[in-house]
Amino acid sequence: MLLTKRFLPYFVTQCLGALNDNFYKNILLLLVTFSQVQDLPISVDLFVNLAAGLFILPFFLFSAHAGVVADNMDKAKLIRQLKLLEVIIMFSAAIAILNGNYMMMLLLLFLTGSQSAYFGPVKYSLLPQALQEDELVSGNAWVEMGTFLSILIGTLSAGILIFEDNGTQWSAIIVALLALVGYLASRAIPALPPQGTIEKIRFRPLSGTWRSIQKVRQTPSIWMAIIAISWFWFLGATYLTQFPNFTKLHLHSGAAVVSLLLGLFSIGIAVGSFICERFSYGHVELGLLPFGALGLTLFGIDLLWAIPPVPVDVSVVYGVKTFISQSQHFRVMLDFFMIGVSGGLFIVPLYAFIQSRSAKGECAQAIAANNIMNALFMVASALLSMLLLGIAGWSIPQLFLLLAVMNFGMILYVYSQVPEFTLRFISYLLSHVIYRVTVTGREKIPKLGAGIIVCNHVSDVDALIIMGTSIRPIRFVMEQSVSERPLLKSVFCHAGVIPICSPKQSDTTYNHAFEAIHEALSNNELVCIFPEGRVTSDGTLGEFYVDIDKILARDSVPVIPMALKGLWGSYFSHKDGQALTTIPIRFRSRVSVTLAEVIDGHVANKDSLRVKIASLLGKR
């Protein structure tokens, strides 16, 4: 995938863009801070804060418009236009750097932020259109790795170059050259025409921003994913902002150690991104989120106890070599690295989730809403830091501890709002920790529209295993007695489980189940049915008591036969409603999930489904 034409030119383009943005921003701040401050009409402190505000302001003003633009025109063409704009901005910036025109550089920084605000939505919404479904997580992993390493390289190289002889001249050349090379790379991106109905584009800076947020809130799962991503940027912005003072006050080290910790944090995110790609097994996997979230909390708390004691000579300032050579600093370095790794594990599945769940032709608008919220959370991060460190008199380690505790609370909130996240975590543990599940024919699950998955029933955890096979959410038709278990009832309710029972037990519940199935299929949802109605004690296919023909007579939708083999859960075998035996879990046993070719709803019936599932099970 990396070396293909559909990904490599785009990857190079976005990496060079992130590199140039951060290189230019840091060059400007370093020039103002360390040279010719007498030429400024305002104070240095005001200039620095104004620069930070002007860079982030465009994300509030233009992101909503950028999302609509990206969804309604060829994405490759839009990227080329944006990169050409970057060339114009950066050539102007090169002239301003050479002439020492700092106010012009400040204006150009605002224009750079505006260009980035328009590039953000197309940067992420391009991926689901350019990549295969099983490449989506890998593509996001590469993008996150490239972005954070570009930020690292841009920040460090600006700090090194500006203090060299002729550093100003070389800085001017580099910003112009990076923009030019990025534009040339963008010309190789293949055409990516709009996927939805083309809308009339209106420029509404403030009302458009609010409308963009309101629109994405209509899908709670995507909205919660955006909140979680924005929370990560809240954490990241706080850590990155406090690195210099934390290093100076609590690690008694110089600027070179700040760069070391920044490097460990950024490389950690890159490593975490690829760990996520490796353990997602080729599809969007929300089950990894709790591992990343837990890591952010645990290593954030451990950082408080990892701070080494104050050196005997308080005037000591450690350099990189001295800092690394002392074992008392290893734990601090490990914590910052693992916070980065946890962040990579946390953020990659969320971006992939938004891309996979957004309606066709609206992905860029969802990403735009995400960018707006990211910017809002980063501003909140700065305000919280000023309040606690400046007014309340907290120390930086206390702030880091608060972040770790708040992270745990935020994740509990997100998971309480979207039970699917919790269920997918349980599904991941079952599929990759307790059992070893392999899936054959995953691509046969319809990407759009209604469909019925029909599967044999071998354990009480079947639904959770099946959930992990599909990126799309699945509504399960479940035995009423199971759906009403005390500890699981509320989760099943939020997950949209449809309870059913034999008409002999309750004719009302039986008929209501078929009405609920009809409603779900009318809403283009996936529905999974265990037509046997109860667990088959010997693992073979039992008699169908759920009337498939009745469903298909009303809703002629595609049917996907599925077979579970090798699964042994902790379940009861029954006879006349009485529990007879409990079969224990066989830890790490091999389980296979096989999907057959889709059957047209016009011809599907009980007999054809029995034959197909029996064939998958090897019974015929």
PDB file of C-alpha atoms in Angstrom, residues 189-443:
ATOM      1  CA  ILE A 189      -2.302  12.006  -6.629  1.00  0.00           C
ATOM      2  CA  PRO A 190      -4.938  10.190  -8.753  1.00  0.00           C
ATOM      3  CA  ALA A 191      -8.345  11.781  -9.317  1.00  0.00           C
ATOM      4  CA  LEU A 192     -10.823  11.307  -6.448  1.00  0.00           C
ATOM      5  CA  PRO A 193     -14.218  12.687  -7.551  1.00  0.00           C
ATOM      6  CA  PRO A 194     -16.962  13.550  -5.021  1.00  0.00           C
ATOM      7  CA  GLN A 195     -18.980  10.536  -3.883  1.00  0.00           C
ATOM      8  CA  GLY A 196     -22.266  12.113  -2.827  1.00  0.00           C
ATOM      9  CA  THR A 197     -24.717  14.547  -4.368  1.00  0.00           C
ATOM     10  CA  ILE A 198     -22.956  17.824  -5.122  1.00  0.00           C
ATOM     11  CA  GLU A 199     -24.319  20.642  -2.962  1.00  0.00           C
ATOM     12  CA  LYS A 200     -24.237  24.379  -3.403  1.00  0.00           C
ATOM     13  CA  ILE A 201     -21.352  25.687  -1.319  1.00  0.00           C
ATOM     14  CA  ARG A 202     -21.971  28.720   0.881  1.00  0.00           C
ATOM     15  CA  PHE A 203     -19.347  30.462   2.979  1.00  0.00           C
ATOM     16  CA  ARG A 204     -20.723  30.863   6.521  1.00  0.00           C
ATOM     17  CA  PRO A 205     -17.804  31.173   8.968  1.00  0.00           C
ATOM     18  CA  LEU A 206     -19.661  31.219  12.307  1.00  0.00           C
ATOM     19  CA  SER A 207     -23.086  29.749  11.569  1.00  0.00           C
ATOM     20  CA  GLY A 208     -21.437  27.085   9.414  1.00  0.00           C
ATOM     21  CA  THR A 209     -19.241  26.055  12.323  1.00  0.00           C
ATOM     22  CA  TRP A 210     -22.227  25.572  14.623  1.00  0.00           C
ATOM     23  CA  ARG A 211     -24.208  23.806  11.882  1.00  0.00           C
ATOM     24  CA  SER A 212     -21.289  21.418  11.253  1.00  0.00           C
ATOM     25  CA  ILE A 213     -21.154  20.445  14.930  1.00  0.00           C
ATOM     26  CA  GLN A 214     -24.929  20.042  15.149  1.00  0.00           C
ATOM     27  CA  LYS A 215     -24.958  17.786  12.095  1.00  0.00           C
ATOM     28  CA  VAL A 216     -22.332  15.397  13.413  1.00  0.00           C
ATOM     29  CA  ARG A 217     -24.036  15.237  16.818  1.00  0.00           C
ATOM     30  CA  GLN A 218     -26.954  13.490  15.122  1.00  0.00           C
ATOM     31  CA  THR A 219     -24.763  10.354  15.014  1.00  0.00           C
ATOM     32  CA  PRO A 220     -23.811   9.719  18.675  1.00  0.00           C
ATOM     33  CA  SER A 221     -21.052   7.199  17.946  1.00  0.00           C
ATOM     34  CA  ILE A 222     -19.212   9.577  15.583  1.00  0.00           C
ATOM     35  CA  TRP A 223     -19.739  12.492  17.981  1.00  0.00           C
ATOM     36  CA  MET A 224     -18.233  10.540  20.882  1.00  0.00           C
ATOM     37  CA  ALA A 225     -15.296   9.515  18.686  1.00  0.00           C
ATOM     38  CA  ILE A 226     -14.708  13.211  17.936  1.00  0.00           C
ATOM     39  CA  ILE A 227     -14.871  14.057  21.648  1.00  0.00           C
ATOM     40  CA  ALA A 228     -12.317  11.310  22.381  1.00  0.00           C
ATOM     41  CA  ILE A 229      -9.944  12.533  19.635  1.00  0.00           C
ATOM     42  CA  SER A 230     -10.285  16.122  20.862  1.00  0.00           C
ATOM     43  CA  TRP A 231      -9.518  14.962  24.380  1.00  0.00           C
ATOM     44  CA  PHE A 232      -6.297  13.394  23.100  1.00  0.00           C
ATOM     45  CA  TRP A 233      -5.320  16.740  21.547  1.00  0.00           C
ATOM     46  CA  PHE A 234      -6.139  18.393  24.889  1.00  0.00           C
ATOM     47  CA  LEU A 235      -3.683  16.023  26.573  1.00  0.00           C
ATOM     48  CA  GLY A 236      -1.080  16.324  23.834  1.00  0.00           C
ATOM     49  CA  ALA A 237      -1.201  20.129  23.749  1.00  0.00           C
ATOM     50  CA  THR A 238      -0.773  20.289  27.532  1.00  0.00           C
ATOM     51  CA  TYR A 239       2.190  17.903  27.559  1.00  0.00           C
ATOM     52  CA  LEU A 240       3.934  19.616  24.644  1.00  0.00           C
ATOM     53  CA  THR A 241       3.404  23.086  26.096  1.00  0.00           C
ATOM     54  CA  GLN A 242       4.734  22.125  29.519  1.00  0.00           C
ATOM     55  CA  PHE A 243       7.767  20.122  28.299  1.00  0.00           C
ATOM     56  CA  PRO A 244      10.224  23.071  28.518  1.00  0.00           C
ATOM     57  CA  ASN A 245       9.324  24.220  32.056  1.00  0.00           C
ATOM     58  CA  PHE A 246       8.918  20.660  33.335  1.00  0.00           C
ATOM     59  CA  THR A 247      12.383  19.808  32.032  1.00  0.00           C
ATOM     60  CA  LYS A 248      13.941  22.949  33.478  1.00  0.00           C
ATOM     61  CA  LEU A 249      12.264  22.925  36.916  1.00  0.00           C
ATOM     62  CA  HIS A 250      11.901  19.226  37.715  1.00  0.00           C
ATOM     63  CA  LEU A 251      14.549  17.460  35.620  1.00  0.00           C
ATOM     64  CA  HIS A 252      17.159  20.245  35.974  1.00  0.00           C
ATOM     65  CA  SER A 253      18.026  19.929  32.296  1.00  0.00           C
ATOM     66  CA  GLY A 254      18.541  22.151  29.301  1.00  0.00           C
ATOM     67  CA  ALA A 255      16.879  22.676  25.922  1.00  0.00           C
ATOM     68  CA  ALA A 256      18.529  19.607  24.394  1.00  0.00           C
ATOM     69  CA  VAL A 257      16.709  17.360  26.903  1.00  0.00           C
ATOM     70  CA  VAL A 258      13.437  19.077  25.970  1.00  0.00           C
ATOM     71  CA  SER A 259      14.085  17.969  22.393  1.00  0.00           C
ATOM     72  CA  LEU A 260      14.889  14.453  23.642  1.00  0.00           C
ATOM     73  CA  LEU A 261      11.575  14.162  25.507  1.00  0.00           C
ATOM     74  CA  LEU A 262       9.668  15.639  22.573  1.00  0.00           C
ATOM     75  CA  GLY A 263      11.363  13.054  20.356  1.00  0.00           C
ATOM     76  CA  LEU A 264      10.437  10.175  22.668  1.00  0.00           C
ATOM     77  CA  PHE A 265       6.823  11.357  22.807  1.00  0.00           C
ATOM     78  CA  SER A 266       6.538  11.707  19.003  1.00  0.00           C
ATOM     79  CA  ILE A 267       8.300   8.429  18.231  1.00  0.00           C
ATOM     80  CA  GLY A 268       6.067   6.757  20.819  1.00  0.00           C
ATOM     81  CA  ILE A 269       2.977   7.924  18.908  1.00  0.00           C
ATOM     82  CA  ALA A 270       4.456   6.518  15.686  1.00  0.00           C
ATOM     83  CA  VAL A 271       5.185   3.177  17.395  1.00  0.00           C
ATOM     84  CA  GLY A 272       1.702   3.086  18.955  1.00  0.00           C
ATOM     85  CA  SER A 273       0.144   3.761  15.553  1.00  0.00           C
ATOM     86  CA  PHE A 274       1.832   0.707  14.069  1.00  0.00           C
ATOM     87  CA  ILE A 275       1.087  -1.475  17.061  1.00  0.00           C
ATOM     88  CA  CYS A 276      -2.530  -0.531  16.443  1.00  0.00           C
ATOM     89  CA  GLU A 277      -2.201  -1.450  12.771  1.00  0.00           C
ATOM     90  CA  ARG A 278      -0.624  -4.799  13.661  1.00  0.00           C
ATOM     91  CA  PHE A 279      -3.267  -5.792  16.211  1.00  0.00           C
ATOM     92  CA  SER A 280      -6.302  -4.527  14.293  1.00  0.00           C
ATOM     93  CA  TYR A 281      -6.036  -7.532  11.961  1.00  0.00           C
ATOM     94  CA  GLY A 282      -6.978  -5.649   8.836  1.00  0.00           C
ATOM     95  CA  HIS A 283     -10.146  -3.852   9.925  1.00  0.00           C
ATOM     96  CA  VAL A 284     -11.282  -0.937  12.068  1.00  0.00           C
ATOM     97  CA  GLU A 285     -10.890  -2.181  15.646  1.00  0.00           C
ATOM     98  CA  LEU A 286     -12.362  -0.133  18.470  1.00  0.00           C
ATOM     99  CA  GLY A 287     -11.432  -2.903  20.894  1.00  0.00           C
ATOM    100  CA  LEU A 288      -7.919  -1.425  21.153  1.00  0.00           C
ATOM    101  CA  LEU A 289      -9.140   1.917  22.529  1.00  0.00           C
ATOM    102  CA  PRO A 290      -9.210   0.899  26.219  1.00  0.00           C
ATOM    103  CA  PHE A 291      -5.583  -0.256  26.037  1.00  0.00           C
ATOM    104  CA  GLY A 292      -4.517   3.180  24.801  1.00  0.00           C
ATOM    105  CA  ALA A 293      -6.768   5.000  27.268  1.00  0.00           C
ATOM    106  CA  LEU A 294      -5.505   2.920  30.191  1.00  0.00           C
ATOM    107  CA  GLY A 295      -1.906   3.551  29.151  1.00  0.00           C
ATOM    108  CA  LEU A 296      -2.465   7.319  29.077  1.00  0.00           C
ATOM    109  CA  THR A 297      -3.744   7.165  32.648  1.00  0.00           C
ATOM    110  CA  LEU A 298      -1.241   4.688  34.126  1.00  0.00           C
ATOM    111  CA  PHE A 299       1.899   6.212  32.629  1.00  0.00           C
ATOM    112  CA  GLY A 300       0.592   9.733  33.310  1.00  0.00           C
ATOM    113  CA  ILE A 301       0.226   8.842  37.003  1.00  0.00           C
ATOM    114  CA  ASP A 302       3.566   7.040  37.097  1.00  0.00           C
ATOM    115  CA  LEU A 303       5.261  10.173  35.787  1.00  0.00           C
ATOM    116  CA  LEU A 304       4.624  11.794  39.168  1.00  0.00           C
ATOM    117  CA  TRP A 305       6.747   9.165  40.936  1.00  0.00           C
ATOM    118  CA  ALA A 306       9.329   8.949  38.155  1.00  0.00           C
ATOM    119  CA  ILE A 307      10.680  12.455  38.786  1.00  0.00           C
ATOM    120  CA  PRO A 308      14.232  12.027  40.129  1.00  0.00           C
ATOM    121  CA  PRO A 309      15.377  13.690  43.369  1.00  0.00           C
ATOM    122  CA  VAL A 310      16.854  17.171  43.261  1.00  0.00           C
ATOM    123  CA  PRO A 311      20.621  16.984  42.567  1.00  0.00           C
ATOM    124  CA  VAL A 312      22.992  17.885  45.404  1.00  0.00           C
ATOM    125  CA  ASP A 313      24.329  20.783  43.367  1.00  0.00           C
ATOM    126  CA  VAL A 314      21.175  22.705  42.410  1.00  0.00           C
ATOM    127  CA  SER A 315      23.100  24.663  39.780  1.00  0.00           C
ATOM    128  CA  VAL A 316      23.595  21.505  37.700  1.00  0.00           C
ATOM    129  CA  VAL A 317      21.973  21.568  34.263  1.00  0.00           C
ATOM    130  CA  TYR A 318      21.990  18.187  32.530  1.00  0.00           C
ATOM    131  CA  GLY A 319      22.827  17.852  28.856  1.00  0.00           C
ATOM    132  CA  VAL A 320      21.539  14.984  26.703  1.00  0.00           C
ATOM    133  CA  LYS A 321      24.528  12.686  27.259  1.00  0.00           C
ATOM    134  CA  THR A 322      24.576  13.241  31.021  1.00  0.00           C
ATOM    135  CA  PHE A 323      20.803  12.888  31.247  1.00  0.00           C
ATOM    136  CA  ILE A 324      20.750   9.582  29.357  1.00  0.00           C
ATOM    137  CA  SER A 325      23.736   8.183  31.243  1.00  0.00           C
ATOM    138  CA  GLN A 326      21.990   8.348  34.632  1.00  0.00           C
ATOM    139  CA  SER A 327      19.593   5.505  35.418  1.00  0.00           C
ATOM    140  CA  GLN A 328      17.375   7.747  37.573  1.00  0.00           C
ATOM    141  CA  HIS A 329      16.095   9.328  34.343  1.00  0.00           C
ATOM    142  CA  PHE A 330      15.184   6.062  32.594  1.00  0.00           C
ATOM    143  CA  ARG A 331      11.720   5.887  34.133  1.00  0.00           C
ATOM    144  CA  VAL A 332      10.851   9.440  33.068  1.00  0.00           C
ATOM    145  CA  MET A 333      11.944   8.696  29.509  1.00  0.00           C
ATOM    146  CA  LEU A 334       9.972   5.432  29.501  1.00  0.00           C
ATOM    147  CA  ASP A 335       6.839   7.174  30.759  1.00  0.00           C
ATOM    148  CA  PHE A 336       6.943   9.866  28.074  1.00  0.00           C
ATOM    149  CA  PHE A 337       7.586   7.237  25.394  1.00  0.00           C
ATOM    150  CA  MET A 338       4.727   5.034  26.632  1.00  0.00           C
ATOM    151  CA  ILE A 339       2.345   7.997  26.863  1.00  0.00           C
ATOM    152  CA  GLY A 340       3.095   8.502  23.179  1.00  0.00           C
ATOM    153  CA  VAL A 341       2.587   4.783  22.413  1.00  0.00           C
ATOM    154  CA  SER A 342      -0.731   4.838  24.270  1.00  0.00           C
ATOM    155  CA  GLY A 343      -1.748   7.933  22.324  1.00  0.00           C
ATOM    156  CA  GLY A 344      -1.040   6.184  19.022  1.00  0.00           C
ATOM    157  CA  LEU A 345      -3.117   3.173  20.094  1.00  0.00           C
ATOM    158  CA  PHE A 346      -5.877   5.540  21.120  1.00  0.00           C
ATOM    159  CA  ILE A 347      -6.141   7.905  18.173  1.00  0.00           C
ATOM    160  CA  VAL A 348      -5.683   5.698  15.080  1.00  0.00           C
ATOM    161  CA  PRO A 349      -8.820   3.537  15.561  1.00  0.00           C
ATOM    162  CA  LEU A 350     -10.898   6.647  16.243  1.00  0.00           C
ATOM    163  CA  TYR A 351      -9.921   8.359  12.983  1.00  0.00           C
ATOM    164  CA  ALA A 352     -10.534   5.123  11.064  1.00  0.00           C
ATOM    165  CA  PHE A 353     -13.889   4.733  12.823  1.00  0.00           C
ATOM    166  CA  ILE A 354     -15.068   8.214  11.761  1.00  0.00           C
ATOM    167  CA  GLN A 355     -13.982   7.546   8.186  1.00  0.00           C
ATOM    168  CA  SER A 356     -15.734   4.164   8.024  1.00  0.00           C
ATOM    169  CA  ARG A 357     -18.985   5.291   9.686  1.00  0.00           C
ATOM    170  CA  SER A 358     -19.508   8.657   7.997  1.00  0.00           C
ATOM    171  CA  ALA A 359     -22.129   8.728   5.263  1.00  0.00           C
ATOM    172  CA  LYS A 360     -20.737   8.644   1.748  1.00  0.00           C
ATOM    173  CA  GLY A 361     -20.080  12.189   0.627  1.00  0.00           C
ATOM    174  CA  GLU A 362     -20.034  13.579   4.197  1.00  0.00           C
ATOM    175  CA  CYS A 363     -16.739  12.272   5.597  1.00  0.00           C
ATOM    176  CA  ALA A 364     -14.875  15.568   5.132  1.00  0.00           C
ATOM    177  CA  GLN A 365     -17.617  17.436   6.993  1.00  0.00           C
ATOM    178  CA  ALA A 366     -17.280  15.024   9.924  1.00  0.00           C
ATOM    179  CA  ILE A 367     -13.502  15.560   9.896  1.00  0.00           C
ATOM    180  CA  ALA A 368     -14.101  19.329   9.752  1.00  0.00           C
ATOM    181  CA  ALA A 369     -16.283  19.120  12.870  1.00  0.00           C
ATOM    182  CA  ASN A 370     -13.510  17.084  14.477  1.00  0.00           C
ATOM    183  CA  ASN A 371     -10.950  19.792  13.636  1.00  0.00           C
ATOM    184  CA  ILE A 372     -13.180  22.467  15.151  1.00  0.00           C
ATOM    185  CA  MET A 373     -13.516  20.503  18.375  1.00  0.00           C
ATOM    186  CA  ASN A 374      -9.764  19.748  18.397  1.00  0.00           C
ATOM    187  CA  ALA A 375      -9.015  23.462  18.232  1.00  0.00           C
ATOM    188  CA  LEU A 376     -11.561  24.193  20.962  1.00  0.00           C
ATOM    189  CA  PHE A 377     -10.056  21.582  23.275  1.00  0.00           C
ATOM    190  CA  MET A 378      -6.526  22.899  22.666  1.00  0.00           C
ATOM    191  CA  VAL A 379      -7.645  26.398  23.638  1.00  0.00           C
ATOM    192  CA  ALA A 380      -9.257  24.895  26.745  1.00  0.00           C
ATOM    193  CA  SER A 381      -5.943  23.165  27.486  1.00  0.00           C
ATOM    194  CA  ALA A 382      -4.114  26.505  27.446  1.00  0.00           C
ATOM    195  CA  LEU A 383      -6.767  28.134  29.665  1.00  0.00           C
ATOM    196  CA  LEU A 384      -6.678  25.283  32.206  1.00  0.00           C
ATOM    197  CA  SER A 385      -2.879  25.414  32.373  1.00  0.00           C
ATOM    198  CA  MET A 386      -2.884  29.173  32.920  1.00  0.00           C
ATOM    199  CA  LEU A 387      -5.556  28.870  35.593  1.00  0.00           C
ATOM    200  CA  LEU A 388      -3.928  26.057  37.573  1.00  0.00           C
ATOM    201  CA  LEU A 389      -0.244  26.944  37.115  1.00  0.00           C
ATOM    202  CA  GLY A 390      -0.593  30.705  37.204  1.00  0.00           C
ATOM    203  CA  ILE A 391      -3.520  31.562  39.461  1.00  0.00           C
ATOM    204  CA  ALA A 392      -3.955  28.444  41.627  1.00  0.00           C
ATOM    205  CA  GLY A 393      -0.200  27.935  42.034  1.00  0.00           C
ATOM    206  CA  TRP A 394      -0.126  24.243  41.092  1.00  0.00           C
ATOM    207  CA  SER A 395       3.081  22.515  40.032  1.00  0.00           C
ATOM    208  CA  ILE A 396       3.465  20.907  36.590  1.00  0.00           C
ATOM    209  CA  PRO A 397       3.569  17.335  38.039  1.00  0.00           C
ATOM    210  CA  GLN A 398       0.271  18.042  39.803  1.00  0.00           C
ATOM    211  CA  LEU A 399      -1.184  19.199  36.480  1.00  0.00           C
ATOM    212  CA  PHE A 400       0.048  15.982  34.802  1.00  0.00           C
ATOM    213  CA  LEU A 401      -1.566  13.921  37.584  1.00  0.00           C
ATOM    214  CA  LEU A 402      -4.861  15.757  37.098  1.00  0.00           C
ATOM    215  CA  LEU A 403      -4.712  15.037  33.360  1.00  0.00           C
ATOM    216  CA  ALA A 404      -4.244  11.318  34.024  1.00  0.00           C
ATOM    217  CA  VAL A 405      -7.218  11.197  36.390  1.00  0.00           C
ATOM    218  CA  MET A 406      -9.377  13.303  34.050  1.00  0.00           C
ATOM    219  CA  ASN A 407      -8.464  10.961  31.200  1.00  0.00           C
ATOM    220  CA  PHE A 408      -9.913   8.004  33.101  1.00  0.00           C
ATOM    221  CA  GLY A 409     -13.108   9.947  33.805  1.00  0.00           C
ATOM    222  CA  MET A 410     -13.419  11.098  30.189  1.00  0.00           C
ATOM    223  CA  ILE A 411     -13.094   7.560  28.846  1.00  0.00           C
ATOM    224  CA  LEU A 412     -15.714   6.282  31.282  1.00  0.00           C
ATOM    225  CA  TYR A 413     -18.034   9.024  30.032  1.00  0.00           C
ATOM    226  CA  VAL A 414     -17.448   8.191  26.352  1.00  0.00           C
ATOM    227  CA  TYR A 415     -18.006   4.473  26.936  1.00  0.00           C
ATOM    228  CA  SER A 416     -21.157   5.119  28.955  1.00  0.00           C
ATOM    229  CA  GLN A 417     -22.589   7.143  26.056  1.00  0.00           C
ATOM    230  CA  VAL A 418     -21.785   4.585  23.333  1.00  0.00           C
ATOM    231  CA  PRO A 419     -22.268   0.991  24.575  1.00  0.00           C
ATOM    232  CA  GLU A 420     -20.996  -0.258  21.206  1.00  0.00           C
ATOM    233  CA  PHE A 421     -17.488   0.794  22.253  1.00  0.00           C
ATOM    234  CA  THR A 422     -17.741  -1.398  25.363  1.00  0.00           C
ATOM    235  CA  LEU A 423     -19.170  -4.330  23.461  1.00  0.00           C
ATOM    236  CA  ARG A 424     -16.419  -4.116  20.840  1.00  0.00           C
ATOM    237  CA  PHE A 425     -13.779  -4.153  23.575  1.00  0.00           C
ATOM    238  CA  ILE A 426     -15.327  -7.320  25.042  1.00  0.00           C
ATOM    239  CA  SER A 427     -15.544  -8.743  21.524  1.00  0.00           C
ATOM    240  CA  TYR A 428     -11.851  -8.014  20.962  1.00  0.00           C
ATOM    241  CA  LEU A 429     -10.865  -9.764  24.206  1.00  0.00           C
ATOM    242  CA  LEU A 430     -12.924 -12.811  23.261  1.00  0.00           C
ATOM    243  CA  SER A 431     -11.644 -12.937  19.690  1.00  0.00           C
ATOM    244  CA  HIS A 432      -7.944 -12.377  20.327  1.00  0.00           C
ATOM    245  CA  VAL A 433      -7.241 -13.133  23.999  1.00  0.00           C
ATOM    246  CA  ILE A 434      -9.624 -15.847  25.163  1.00  0.00           C
ATOM    247  CA  TYR A 435     -10.061 -17.478  21.735  1.00  0.00           C
ATOM    248  CA  ARG A 436      -8.097 -17.343  18.492  1.00  0.00           C
ATOM    249  CA  VAL A 437     -10.699 -16.340  15.953  1.00  0.00           C
ATOM    250  CA  THR A 438     -10.125 -16.381  12.196  1.00  0.00           C
ATOM    251  CA  VAL A 439     -12.646 -14.846   9.812  1.00  0.00           C
ATOM    252  CA  THR A 440     -13.107 -15.989   6.223  1.00  0.00           C
ATOM    253  CA  GLY A 441     -15.275 -13.998   3.836  1.00  0.00           C
ATOM    254  CA  ARG A 442     -15.461 -10.765   5.848  1.00  0.00           C
ATOM    255  CA  GLU A 443     -15.769  -8.814   2.590  1.00  0.00           C
TER     256      GLU A 443
END
